């Protein structure tokens, strides 16, 4: 019997590092979170869907990476995700990110710097992963690179969370007036509107 085809990831964040954080779904829900990143195959799917890897690269990695390495890389990706979540949600809550989690990010960002290579582009120098496409860690490194590109620049100021308190998915607000409030207007936006509408109706009935 073959496994059912997994549902595609809901990539709404506008940035792969934030999409990674959102793979722990319903993180703050009373009913408990839902892990969407359970296997190395999931990590490959995420990286391919985010266009960090080509479909062909992902297929090749799925065939060639040894189980032990796959497990290790998945654990590292989850560690990266949880450090990102700790830092970003601390900011969302107006608090100070825990130093230990910043150190974890430093370790991941250092690994990126250690492995990627500086190549000659047309008219500039470019960081490149060429020659490393078949390393088991490549999806992890590319996600860490996206995270460092985001967090170590002023782009970080544009990170927002969904206004639905049970969702709180992260996204990059690149709207002109910085007014994006929902991870997805169709789901969370409408749900919250309906809730507010319901609350107002009850208020007016009670008065
Ligand atoms: Zn949402």
mmCIF file with all atom_site columns, C-alpha atoms and ligand atoms in Angstrom:
data_model
loop_
_atom_site.group_PDB
_atom_site.id
_atom_site.type_symbol
_atom_site.label_atom_id
_atom_site.label_alt_id
_atom_site.label_comp_id
_atom_site.label_asym_id
_atom_site.label_entity_id
_atom_site.label_seq_id
_atom_site.pdbx_PDB_ins_code
_atom_site.Cartn_x
_atom_site.Cartn_y
_atom_site.Cartn_z
_atom_site.occupancy
_atom_site.B_iso_or_equiv
_atom_site.pdbx_formal_charge
_atom_site.auth_seq_id
_atom_site.auth_comp_id
_atom_site.auth_asym_id
_atom_site.auth_atom_id
_atom_site.pdbx_PDB_model_num
ATOM   1   C  CA  . UNK A 1 1   ? 0.000   0.000  0.000   1.00 0.00 ? 1   UNK A CA  1
ATOM   2   C  CA  . UNK A 1 2   ? 1.392   3.399  -0.889  1.00 0.00 ? 2   UNK A CA  1
ATOM   3   C  CA  . UNK A 1 3   ? 1.272   6.410  1.392   1.00 0.00 ? 3   UNK A CA  1
ATOM   4   C  CA  . UNK A 1 4   ? -1.379  9.004  0.604   1.00 0.00 ? 4   UNK A CA  1
ATOM   5   C  CA  . UNK A 1 5   ? -0.021  12.046 -1.234  1.00 0.00 ? 5   UNK A CA  1
ATOM   6   C  CA  . UNK A 1 6   ? 0.713   14.659 1.440   1.00 0.00 ? 6   UNK A CA  1
ATOM   7   C  CA  . UNK A 1 7   ? -1.082  17.982 1.320   1.00 0.00 ? 7   UNK A CA  1
ATOM   8   C  CA  . UNK A 1 8   ? 1.062   20.819 -0.050  1.00 0.00 ? 8   UNK A CA  1
ATOM   9   C  CA  . UNK A 1 9   ? 2.320   23.336 2.477   1.00 0.00 ? 9   UNK A CA  1
ATOM   10  C  CA  . UNK A 1 10  ? 0.368   26.537 2.825   1.00 0.00 ? 10  UNK A CA  1
ATOM   11  C  CA  . UNK A 1 11  ? 3.121   28.977 1.937   1.00 0.00 ? 11  UNK A CA  1
ATOM   12  C  CA  . UNK A 1 12  ? 1.580   32.325 2.810   1.00 0.00 ? 12  UNK A CA  1
ATOM   13  C  CA  . UNK A 1 13  ? 4.391   34.034 4.695   1.00 0.00 ? 13  UNK A CA  1
ATOM   14  C  CA  . UNK A 1 14  ? 6.245   35.569 1.775   1.00 0.00 ? 14  UNK A CA  1
ATOM   15  C  CA  . UNK A 1 15  ? 9.516   34.240 3.169   1.00 0.00 ? 15  UNK A CA  1
ATOM   16  C  CA  . UNK A 1 16  ? 10.763  30.632 3.467   1.00 0.00 ? 16  UNK A CA  1
ATOM   17  C  CA  . UNK A 1 17  ? 12.086  31.112 7.020   1.00 0.00 ? 17  UNK A CA  1
ATOM   18  C  CA  . UNK A 1 18  ? 8.669   32.272 8.214   1.00 0.00 ? 18  UNK A CA  1
ATOM   19  C  CA  . UNK A 1 19  ? 6.962   29.483 6.293   1.00 0.00 ? 19  UNK A CA  1
ATOM   20  C  CA  . UNK A 1 20  ? 9.279   27.149 8.205   1.00 0.00 ? 20  UNK A CA  1
ATOM   21  C  CA  . UNK A 1 21  ? 8.084   28.552 11.548  1.00 0.00 ? 21  UNK A CA  1
ATOM   22  C  CA  . UNK A 1 22  ? 4.493   28.017 10.395  1.00 0.00 ? 22  UNK A CA  1
ATOM   23  C  CA  . UNK A 1 23  ? 5.095   24.296 9.925   1.00 0.00 ? 23  UNK A CA  1
ATOM   24  C  CA  . UNK A 1 24  ? 4.320   24.000 13.622  1.00 0.00 ? 24  UNK A CA  1
ATOM   25  C  CA  . UNK A 1 25  ? 0.662   24.701 13.066  1.00 0.00 ? 25  UNK A CA  1
ATOM   26  C  CA  . UNK A 1 26  ? -1.685  25.918 15.828  1.00 0.00 ? 26  UNK A CA  1
ATOM   27  C  CA  . UNK A 1 27  ? 1.377   26.551 17.996  1.00 0.00 ? 27  UNK A CA  1
ATOM   28  C  CA  . UNK A 1 28  ? -0.618  28.500 20.591  1.00 0.00 ? 28  UNK A CA  1
ATOM   29  C  CA  . UNK A 1 29  ? -3.920  26.670 20.308  1.00 0.00 ? 29  UNK A CA  1
ATOM   30  C  CA  . UNK A 1 30  ? -5.489  25.136 23.427  1.00 0.00 ? 30  UNK A CA  1
ATOM   31  C  CA  . UNK A 1 31  ? -5.990  21.941 21.435  1.00 0.00 ? 31  UNK A CA  1
ATOM   32  C  CA  . UNK A 1 32  ? -2.277  21.596 20.981  1.00 0.00 ? 32  UNK A CA  1
ATOM   33  C  CA  . UNK A 1 33  ? -0.016  22.212 18.029  1.00 0.00 ? 33  UNK A CA  1
ATOM   34  C  CA  . UNK A 1 34  ? 0.124   20.161 14.873  1.00 0.00 ? 34  UNK A CA  1
ATOM   35  C  CA  . UNK A 1 35  ? 3.521   19.155 13.502  1.00 0.00 ? 35  UNK A CA  1
ATOM   36  C  CA  . UNK A 1 36  ? 3.684   19.458 9.721   1.00 0.00 ? 36  UNK A CA  1
ATOM   37  C  CA  . UNK A 1 37  ? 7.391   18.683 9.522   1.00 0.00 ? 37  UNK A CA  1
ATOM   38  C  CA  . UNK A 1 38  ? 7.564   15.062 10.650  1.00 0.00 ? 38  UNK A CA  1
ATOM   39  C  CA  . UNK A 1 39  ? 10.049  13.541 8.223   1.00 0.00 ? 39  UNK A CA  1
ATOM   40  C  CA  . UNK A 1 40  ? 13.027  14.431 6.076   1.00 0.00 ? 40  UNK A CA  1
ATOM   41  C  CA  . UNK A 1 41  ? 10.713  13.944 3.107   1.00 0.00 ? 41  UNK A CA  1
ATOM   42  C  CA  . UNK A 1 42  ? 8.531   16.742 4.509   1.00 0.00 ? 42  UNK A CA  1
ATOM   43  C  CA  . UNK A 1 43  ? 11.603  18.970 4.768   1.00 0.00 ? 43  UNK A CA  1
ATOM   44  C  CA  . UNK A 1 44  ? 12.457  18.238 1.127   1.00 0.00 ? 44  UNK A CA  1
ATOM   45  C  CA  . UNK A 1 45  ? 8.882   18.989 0.093   1.00 0.00 ? 45  UNK A CA  1
ATOM   46  C  CA  . UNK A 1 46  ? 8.993   22.300 1.964   1.00 0.00 ? 46  UNK A CA  1
ATOM   47  C  CA  . UNK A 1 47  ? 12.312  23.287 0.375   1.00 0.00 ? 47  UNK A CA  1
ATOM   48  C  CA  . UNK A 1 48  ? 11.122  22.332 -3.108  1.00 0.00 ? 48  UNK A CA  1
ATOM   49  C  CA  . UNK A 1 49  ? 7.779   24.081 -2.726  1.00 0.00 ? 49  UNK A CA  1
ATOM   50  C  CA  . UNK A 1 50  ? 9.660   27.175 -1.498  1.00 0.00 ? 50  UNK A CA  1
ATOM   51  C  CA  . UNK A 1 51  ? 11.891  26.892 -4.583  1.00 0.00 ? 51  UNK A CA  1
ATOM   52  C  CA  . UNK A 1 52  ? 15.014  26.511 -2.494  1.00 0.00 ? 52  UNK A CA  1
ATOM   53  C  CA  . UNK A 1 53  ? 15.548  23.175 -4.247  1.00 0.00 ? 53  UNK A CA  1
ATOM   54  C  CA  . UNK A 1 54  ? 14.390  22.024 -7.644  1.00 0.00 ? 54  UNK A CA  1
ATOM   55  C  CA  . UNK A 1 55  ? 11.959  19.104 -7.757  1.00 0.00 ? 55  UNK A CA  1
ATOM   56  C  CA  . UNK A 1 56  ? 14.691  17.041 -9.383  1.00 0.00 ? 56  UNK A CA  1
ATOM   57  C  CA  . UNK A 1 57  ? 17.190  17.880 -6.604  1.00 0.00 ? 57  UNK A CA  1
ATOM   58  C  CA  . UNK A 1 58  ? 14.633  16.962 -3.946  1.00 0.00 ? 58  UNK A CA  1
ATOM   59  C  CA  . UNK A 1 59  ? 13.859  13.637 -5.646  1.00 0.00 ? 59  UNK A CA  1
ATOM   60  C  CA  . UNK A 1 60  ? 17.534  12.818 -5.862  1.00 0.00 ? 60  UNK A CA  1
ATOM   61  C  CA  . UNK A 1 61  ? 18.118  13.643 -2.198  1.00 0.00 ? 61  UNK A CA  1
ATOM   62  C  CA  . UNK A 1 62  ? 15.129  11.503 -1.192  1.00 0.00 ? 62  UNK A CA  1
ATOM   63  C  CA  . UNK A 1 63  ? 16.772  8.573  -2.974  1.00 0.00 ? 63  UNK A CA  1
ATOM   64  C  CA  . UNK A 1 64  ? 20.370  9.048  -1.864  1.00 0.00 ? 64  UNK A CA  1
ATOM   65  C  CA  . UNK A 1 65  ? 20.447  10.442 1.683   1.00 0.00 ? 65  UNK A CA  1
ATOM   66  C  CA  . UNK A 1 66  ? 20.961  7.778  4.338   1.00 0.00 ? 66  UNK A CA  1
ATOM   67  C  CA  . UNK A 1 67  ? 18.295  7.358  6.997   1.00 0.00 ? 67  UNK A CA  1
ATOM   68  C  CA  . UNK A 1 68  ? 20.646  8.328  9.821   1.00 0.00 ? 68  UNK A CA  1
ATOM   69  C  CA  . UNK A 1 69  ? 21.695  11.565 8.103   1.00 0.00 ? 69  UNK A CA  1
ATOM   70  C  CA  . UNK A 1 70  ? 18.108  12.336 7.185   1.00 0.00 ? 70  UNK A CA  1
ATOM   71  C  CA  . UNK A 1 71  ? 17.068  12.034 10.836  1.00 0.00 ? 71  UNK A CA  1
ATOM   72  C  CA  . UNK A 1 72  ? 19.878  14.312 11.938  1.00 0.00 ? 72  UNK A CA  1
ATOM   73  C  CA  . UNK A 1 73  ? 19.106  17.002 9.376   1.00 0.00 ? 73  UNK A CA  1
ATOM   74  C  CA  . UNK A 1 74  ? 15.408  16.911 10.244  1.00 0.00 ? 74  UNK A CA  1
ATOM   75  C  CA  . UNK A 1 75  ? 16.260  17.364 13.945  1.00 0.00 ? 75  UNK A CA  1
ATOM   76  C  CA  . UNK A 1 76  ? 18.489  20.335 13.064  1.00 0.00 ? 76  UNK A CA  1
ATOM   77  C  CA  . UNK A 1 77  ? 15.747  21.890 10.940  1.00 0.00 ? 77  UNK A CA  1
ATOM   78  C  CA  . UNK A 1 78  ? 13.300  21.580 13.829  1.00 0.00 ? 78  UNK A CA  1
ATOM   79  C  CA  . UNK A 1 79  ? 15.909  23.128 16.145  1.00 0.00 ? 79  UNK A CA  1
ATOM   80  C  CA  . UNK A 1 80  ? 16.354  26.030 13.705  1.00 0.00 ? 80  UNK A CA  1
ATOM   81  C  CA  . UNK A 1 81  ? 12.589  26.458 13.451  1.00 0.00 ? 81  UNK A CA  1
ATOM   82  C  CA  . UNK A 1 82  ? 12.086  26.514 17.206  1.00 0.00 ? 82  UNK A CA  1
ATOM   83  C  CA  . UNK A 1 83  ? 14.907  29.041 17.718  1.00 0.00 ? 83  UNK A CA  1
ATOM   84  C  CA  . UNK A 1 84  ? 13.340  31.252 15.033  1.00 0.00 ? 84  UNK A CA  1
ATOM   85  C  CA  . UNK A 1 85  ? 9.932   30.894 16.670  1.00 0.00 ? 85  UNK A CA  1
ATOM   86  C  CA  . UNK A 1 86  ? 11.328  31.764 20.126  1.00 0.00 ? 86  UNK A CA  1
ATOM   87  C  CA  . UNK A 1 87  ? 13.057  34.899 18.854  1.00 0.00 ? 87  UNK A CA  1
ATOM   88  C  CA  . UNK A 1 88  ? 10.248  36.115 16.591  1.00 0.00 ? 88  UNK A CA  1
ATOM   89  C  CA  . UNK A 1 89  ? 7.363   35.475 18.967  1.00 0.00 ? 89  UNK A CA  1
ATOM   90  C  CA  . UNK A 1 90  ? 9.338   37.170 21.767  1.00 0.00 ? 90  UNK A CA  1
ATOM   91  C  CA  . UNK A 1 91  ? 9.460   40.246 19.514  1.00 0.00 ? 91  UNK A CA  1
ATOM   92  C  CA  . UNK A 1 92  ? 5.755   39.894 18.653  1.00 0.00 ? 92  UNK A CA  1
ATOM   93  C  CA  . UNK A 1 93  ? 4.991   39.858 22.385  1.00 0.00 ? 93  UNK A CA  1
ATOM   94  C  CA  . UNK A 1 94  ? 7.180   42.908 22.962  1.00 0.00 ? 94  UNK A CA  1
ATOM   95  C  CA  . UNK A 1 95  ? 9.729   40.880 24.911  1.00 0.00 ? 95  UNK A CA  1
ATOM   96  C  CA  . UNK A 1 96  ? 13.401  40.090 24.638  1.00 0.00 ? 96  UNK A CA  1
ATOM   97  C  CA  . UNK A 1 97  ? 14.407  36.940 22.732  1.00 0.00 ? 97  UNK A CA  1
ATOM   98  C  CA  . UNK A 1 98  ? 16.141  34.320 24.900  1.00 0.00 ? 98  UNK A CA  1
ATOM   99  C  CA  . UNK A 1 99  ? 19.941  34.484 24.518  1.00 0.00 ? 99  UNK A CA  1
ATOM   100 C  CA  . UNK A 1 100 ? 20.239  30.697 24.181  1.00 0.00 ? 100 UNK A CA  1
ATOM   101 C  CA  . UNK A 1 101 ? 17.981  30.762 21.109  1.00 0.00 ? 101 UNK A CA  1
ATOM   102 C  CA  . UNK A 1 102 ? 19.983  33.588 19.562  1.00 0.00 ? 102 UNK A CA  1
ATOM   103 C  CA  . UNK A 1 103 ? 23.080  31.419 20.068  1.00 0.00 ? 103 UNK A CA  1
ATOM   104 C  CA  . UNK A 1 104 ? 21.344  28.540 18.315  1.00 0.00 ? 104 UNK A CA  1
ATOM   105 C  CA  . UNK A 1 105 ? 20.623  30.835 15.370  1.00 0.00 ? 105 UNK A CA  1
ATOM   106 C  CA  . UNK A 1 106 ? 24.225  31.988 15.392  1.00 0.00 ? 106 UNK A CA  1
ATOM   107 C  CA  . UNK A 1 107 ? 25.343  28.366 15.077  1.00 0.00 ? 107 UNK A CA  1
ATOM   108 C  CA  . UNK A 1 108 ? 23.033  27.767 12.113  1.00 0.00 ? 108 UNK A CA  1
ATOM   109 C  CA  . UNK A 1 109 ? 24.035  31.025 10.395  1.00 0.00 ? 109 UNK A CA  1
ATOM   110 C  CA  . UNK A 1 110 ? 27.707  30.155 10.886  1.00 0.00 ? 110 UNK A CA  1
ATOM   111 C  CA  . UNK A 1 111 ? 27.139  26.793 9.205   1.00 0.00 ? 111 UNK A CA  1
ATOM   112 C  CA  . UNK A 1 112 ? 25.690  28.641 6.207   1.00 0.00 ? 112 UNK A CA  1
ATOM   113 C  CA  . UNK A 1 113 ? 28.693  30.950 6.052   1.00 0.00 ? 113 UNK A CA  1
ATOM   114 C  CA  . UNK A 1 114 ? 31.048  27.993 6.367   1.00 0.00 ? 114 UNK A CA  1
ATOM   115 C  CA  . UNK A 1 115 ? 29.554  25.980 3.493   1.00 0.00 ? 115 UNK A CA  1
ATOM   116 C  CA  . UNK A 1 116 ? 28.361  28.347 0.804   1.00 0.00 ? 116 UNK A CA  1
ATOM   117 C  CA  . UNK A 1 117 ? 30.903  29.569 -1.698  1.00 0.00 ? 117 UNK A CA  1
ATOM   118 C  CA  . UNK A 1 118 ? 31.707  32.924 -3.161  1.00 0.00 ? 118 UNK A CA  1
ATOM   119 C  CA  . UNK A 1 119 ? 31.515  32.799 -6.943  1.00 0.00 ? 119 UNK A CA  1
ATOM   120 C  CA  . UNK A 1 120 ? 32.047  35.224 -9.745  1.00 0.00 ? 120 UNK A CA  1
ATOM   121 C  CA  . UNK A 1 121 ? 28.745  36.488 -11.187 1.00 0.00 ? 121 UNK A CA  1
ATOM   122 C  CA  . UNK A 1 122 ? 28.274  38.628 -14.280 1.00 0.00 ? 122 UNK A CA  1
ATOM   123 C  CA  . UNK A 1 123 ? 29.111  41.910 -12.604 1.00 0.00 ? 123 UNK A CA  1
ATOM   124 C  CA  . UNK A 1 124 ? 29.215  41.076 -8.922  1.00 0.00 ? 124 UNK A CA  1
ATOM   125 C  CA  . UNK A 1 125 ? 30.174  38.345 -6.502  1.00 0.00 ? 125 UNK A CA  1
ATOM   126 C  CA  . UNK A 1 126 ? 27.465  35.905 -5.466  1.00 0.00 ? 126 UNK A CA  1
ATOM   127 C  CA  . UNK A 1 127 ? 27.021  33.394 -2.666  1.00 0.00 ? 127 UNK A CA  1
ATOM   128 C  CA  . UNK A 1 128 ? 26.472  30.036 -4.281  1.00 0.00 ? 128 UNK A CA  1
ATOM   129 C  CA  . UNK A 1 129 ? 25.600  26.462 -3.309  1.00 0.00 ? 129 UNK A CA  1
ATOM   130 C  CA  . UNK A 1 130 ? 26.868  24.957 -6.533  1.00 0.00 ? 130 UNK A CA  1
ATOM   131 C  CA  . UNK A 1 131 ? 28.649  21.682 -5.981  1.00 0.00 ? 131 UNK A CA  1
ATOM   132 C  CA  . UNK A 1 132 ? 26.760  21.120 -2.711  1.00 0.00 ? 132 UNK A CA  1
ATOM   133 C  CA  . UNK A 1 133 ? 23.365  20.235 -4.202  1.00 0.00 ? 133 UNK A CA  1
ATOM   134 C  CA  . UNK A 1 134 ? 23.541  16.631 -3.060  1.00 0.00 ? 134 UNK A CA  1
ATOM   135 C  CA  . UNK A 1 135 ? 24.551  17.226 0.559   1.00 0.00 ? 135 UNK A CA  1
ATOM   136 C  CA  . UNK A 1 136 ? 21.905  15.974 3.004   1.00 0.00 ? 136 UNK A CA  1
ATOM   137 C  CA  . UNK A 1 137 ? 22.010  19.360 4.777   1.00 0.00 ? 137 UNK A CA  1
ATOM   138 C  CA  . UNK A 1 138 ? 21.254  21.468 1.707   1.00 0.00 ? 138 UNK A CA  1
ATOM   139 C  CA  . UNK A 1 139 ? 17.549  22.104 2.530   1.00 0.00 ? 139 UNK A CA  1
ATOM   140 C  CA  . UNK A 1 140 ? 18.559  23.042 6.092   1.00 0.00 ? 140 UNK A CA  1
ATOM   141 C  CA  . UNK A 1 141 ? 21.356  25.369 4.976   1.00 0.00 ? 141 UNK A CA  1
ATOM   142 C  CA  . UNK A 1 142 ? 19.127  27.132 2.488   1.00 0.00 ? 142 UNK A CA  1
ATOM   143 C  CA  . UNK A 1 143 ? 16.410  27.681 5.091   1.00 0.00 ? 143 UNK A CA  1
ATOM   144 C  CA  . UNK A 1 144 ? 19.031  28.997 7.525   1.00 0.00 ? 144 UNK A CA  1
ATOM   145 C  CA  . UNK A 1 145 ? 20.355  31.295 4.802   1.00 0.00 ? 145 UNK A CA  1
ATOM   146 C  CA  . UNK A 1 146 ? 16.832  32.664 4.225   1.00 0.00 ? 146 UNK A CA  1
ATOM   147 C  CA  . UNK A 1 147 ? 16.481  33.161 7.981   1.00 0.00 ? 147 UNK A CA  1
ATOM   148 C  CA  . UNK A 1 148 ? 19.759  35.028 8.247   1.00 0.00 ? 148 UNK A CA  1
ATOM   149 C  CA  . UNK A 1 149 ? 18.933  37.163 5.188   1.00 0.00 ? 149 UNK A CA  1
ATOM   150 C  CA  . UNK A 1 150 ? 15.718  38.119 6.942   1.00 0.00 ? 150 UNK A CA  1
ATOM   151 C  CA  . UNK A 1 151 ? 16.733  38.562 10.569  1.00 0.00 ? 151 UNK A CA  1
ATOM   152 C  CA  . UNK A 1 152 ? 20.057  40.303 10.131  1.00 0.00 ? 152 UNK A CA  1
ATOM   153 C  CA  . UNK A 1 153 ? 18.530  43.045 7.972   1.00 0.00 ? 153 UNK A CA  1
ATOM   154 C  CA  . UNK A 1 154 ? 15.863  45.729 8.382   1.00 0.00 ? 154 UNK A CA  1
ATOM   155 C  CA  . UNK A 1 155 ? 13.446  43.315 6.664   1.00 0.00 ? 155 UNK A CA  1
ATOM   156 C  CA  . UNK A 1 156 ? 12.991  41.809 10.131  1.00 0.00 ? 156 UNK A CA  1
ATOM   157 C  CA  . UNK A 1 157 ? 10.901  44.828 11.088  1.00 0.00 ? 157 UNK A CA  1
ATOM   158 C  CA  . UNK A 1 158 ? 8.263   43.717 8.597   1.00 0.00 ? 158 UNK A CA  1
ATOM   159 C  CA  . UNK A 1 159 ? 7.552   40.395 10.290  1.00 0.00 ? 159 UNK A CA  1
ATOM   160 C  CA  . UNK A 1 160 ? 3.989   40.262 11.603  1.00 0.00 ? 160 UNK A CA  1
ATOM   161 C  CA  . UNK A 1 161 ? 1.728   37.643 13.074  1.00 0.00 ? 161 UNK A CA  1
ATOM   162 C  CA  . UNK A 1 162 ? -1.777  36.694 12.035  1.00 0.00 ? 162 UNK A CA  1
ATOM   163 C  CA  . UNK A 1 163 ? -4.403  38.577 14.047  1.00 0.00 ? 163 UNK A CA  1
ATOM   164 C  CA  . UNK A 1 164 ? -6.277  35.384 14.851  1.00 0.00 ? 164 UNK A CA  1
ATOM   165 C  CA  . UNK A 1 165 ? -4.949  34.404 18.312  1.00 0.00 ? 165 UNK A CA  1
ATOM   166 C  CA  . UNK A 1 166 ? -5.347  30.688 17.667  1.00 0.00 ? 166 UNK A CA  1
ATOM   167 C  CA  . UNK A 1 167 ? -3.375  30.986 14.421  1.00 0.00 ? 167 UNK A CA  1
ATOM   168 C  CA  . UNK A 1 168 ? -0.559  33.514 14.941  1.00 0.00 ? 168 UNK A CA  1
ATOM   169 C  CA  . UNK A 1 169 ? 1.163   32.396 11.745  1.00 0.00 ? 169 UNK A CA  1
ATOM   170 C  CA  . UNK A 1 170 ? 4.045   34.647 10.833  1.00 0.00 ? 170 UNK A CA  1
ATOM   171 C  CA  . UNK A 1 171 ? 4.330   36.556 7.575   1.00 0.00 ? 171 UNK A CA  1
ATOM   172 C  CA  . UNK A 1 172 ? 6.253   39.375 5.981   1.00 0.00 ? 172 UNK A CA  1
ATOM   173 C  CA  . UNK A 1 173 ? 4.080   42.460 5.629   1.00 0.00 ? 173 UNK A CA  1
ATOM   174 C  CA  . UNK A 1 174 ? 5.142   43.978 2.350   1.00 0.00 ? 174 UNK A CA  1
ATOM   175 C  CA  . UNK A 1 175 ? 1.843   45.805 1.834   1.00 0.00 ? 175 UNK A CA  1
ATOM   176 C  CA  . UNK A 1 176 ? 2.330   49.478 0.999   1.00 0.00 ? 176 UNK A CA  1
ATOM   177 C  CA  . UNK A 1 177 ? 0.824   50.856 4.195   1.00 0.00 ? 177 UNK A CA  1
ATOM   178 C  CA  . UNK A 1 178 ? 1.956   47.955 6.397   1.00 0.00 ? 178 UNK A CA  1
ATOM   179 C  CA  . UNK A 1 179 ? -1.622  46.943 7.027   1.00 0.00 ? 179 UNK A CA  1
ATOM   180 C  CA  . UNK A 1 180 ? -1.661  43.202 6.385   1.00 0.00 ? 180 UNK A CA  1
ATOM   181 C  CA  . UNK A 1 181 ? -3.291  41.590 9.408   1.00 0.00 ? 181 UNK A CA  1
ATOM   182 C  CA  . UNK A 1 182 ? -4.014  38.025 8.433   1.00 0.00 ? 182 UNK A CA  1
ATOM   183 C  CA  . UNK A 1 183 ? -1.966  35.097 7.232   1.00 0.00 ? 183 UNK A CA  1
ATOM   184 C  CA  . UNK A 1 184 ? -4.870  34.464 4.891   1.00 0.00 ? 184 UNK A CA  1
ATOM   185 C  CA  . UNK A 1 185 ? -7.799  36.828 4.424   1.00 0.00 ? 185 UNK A CA  1
ATOM   186 C  CA  . UNK A 1 186 ? -10.005 33.997 3.151   1.00 0.00 ? 186 UNK A CA  1
ATOM   187 C  CA  . UNK A 1 187 ? -9.635  31.833 6.250   1.00 0.00 ? 187 UNK A CA  1
ATOM   188 C  CA  . UNK A 1 188 ? -8.389  33.715 9.315   1.00 0.00 ? 188 UNK A CA  1
ATOM   189 C  CA  . UNK A 1 189 ? -9.560  37.157 8.159   1.00 0.00 ? 189 UNK A CA  1
ATOM   190 C  CA  . UNK A 1 190 ? -13.114 36.026 7.528   1.00 0.00 ? 190 UNK A CA  1
ATOM   191 C  CA  . UNK A 1 191 ? -13.222 33.887 10.653  1.00 0.00 ? 191 UNK A CA  1
ATOM   192 C  CA  . UNK A 1 192 ? -12.203 36.829 12.840  1.00 0.00 ? 192 UNK A CA  1
ATOM   193 C  CA  . UNK A 1 193 ? -14.663 39.144 11.101  1.00 0.00 ? 193 UNK A CA  1
ATOM   194 C  CA  . UNK A 1 194 ? -17.440 36.629 11.679  1.00 0.00 ? 194 UNK A CA  1
ATOM   195 C  CA  . UNK A 1 195 ? -16.454 36.321 15.327  1.00 0.00 ? 195 UNK A CA  1
ATOM   196 C  CA  . UNK A 1 196 ? -16.495 40.085 15.833  1.00 0.00 ? 196 UNK A CA  1
ATOM   197 C  CA  . UNK A 1 197 ? -19.811 40.339 14.042  1.00 0.00 ? 197 UNK A CA  1
ATOM   198 C  CA  . UNK A 1 198 ? -21.232 37.621 16.283  1.00 0.00 ? 198 UNK A CA  1
ATOM   199 C  CA  . UNK A 1 199 ? -19.899 39.374 19.421  1.00 0.00 ? 199 UNK A CA  1
ATOM   200 C  CA  . UNK A 1 200 ? -21.452 42.678 18.336  1.00 0.00 ? 200 UNK A CA  1
ATOM   201 C  CA  . UNK A 1 201 ? -24.785 41.036 17.702  1.00 0.00 ? 201 UNK A CA  1
ATOM   202 C  CA  . UNK A 1 202 ? -24.787 39.467 21.146  1.00 0.00 ? 202 UNK A CA  1
ATOM   203 C  CA  . UNK A 1 203 ? -23.889 42.806 22.700  1.00 0.00 ? 203 UNK A CA  1
ATOM   204 C  CA  . UNK A 1 204 ? -26.770 44.572 20.963  1.00 0.00 ? 204 UNK A CA  1
ATOM   205 C  CA  . UNK A 1 205 ? -29.180 41.769 21.902  1.00 0.00 ? 205 UNK A CA  1
ATOM   206 C  CA  . UNK A 1 206 ? -28.075 42.007 25.534  1.00 0.00 ? 206 UNK A CA  1
ATOM   207 C  CA  . UNK A 1 207 ? -28.572 45.765 25.721  1.00 0.00 ? 207 UNK A CA  1
HETATM 208 ZN ZN1 . LIG B 2 .   ? -3.988  33.069 10.393  1.00 0.00 ? 1   LIG B ZN1 1
#
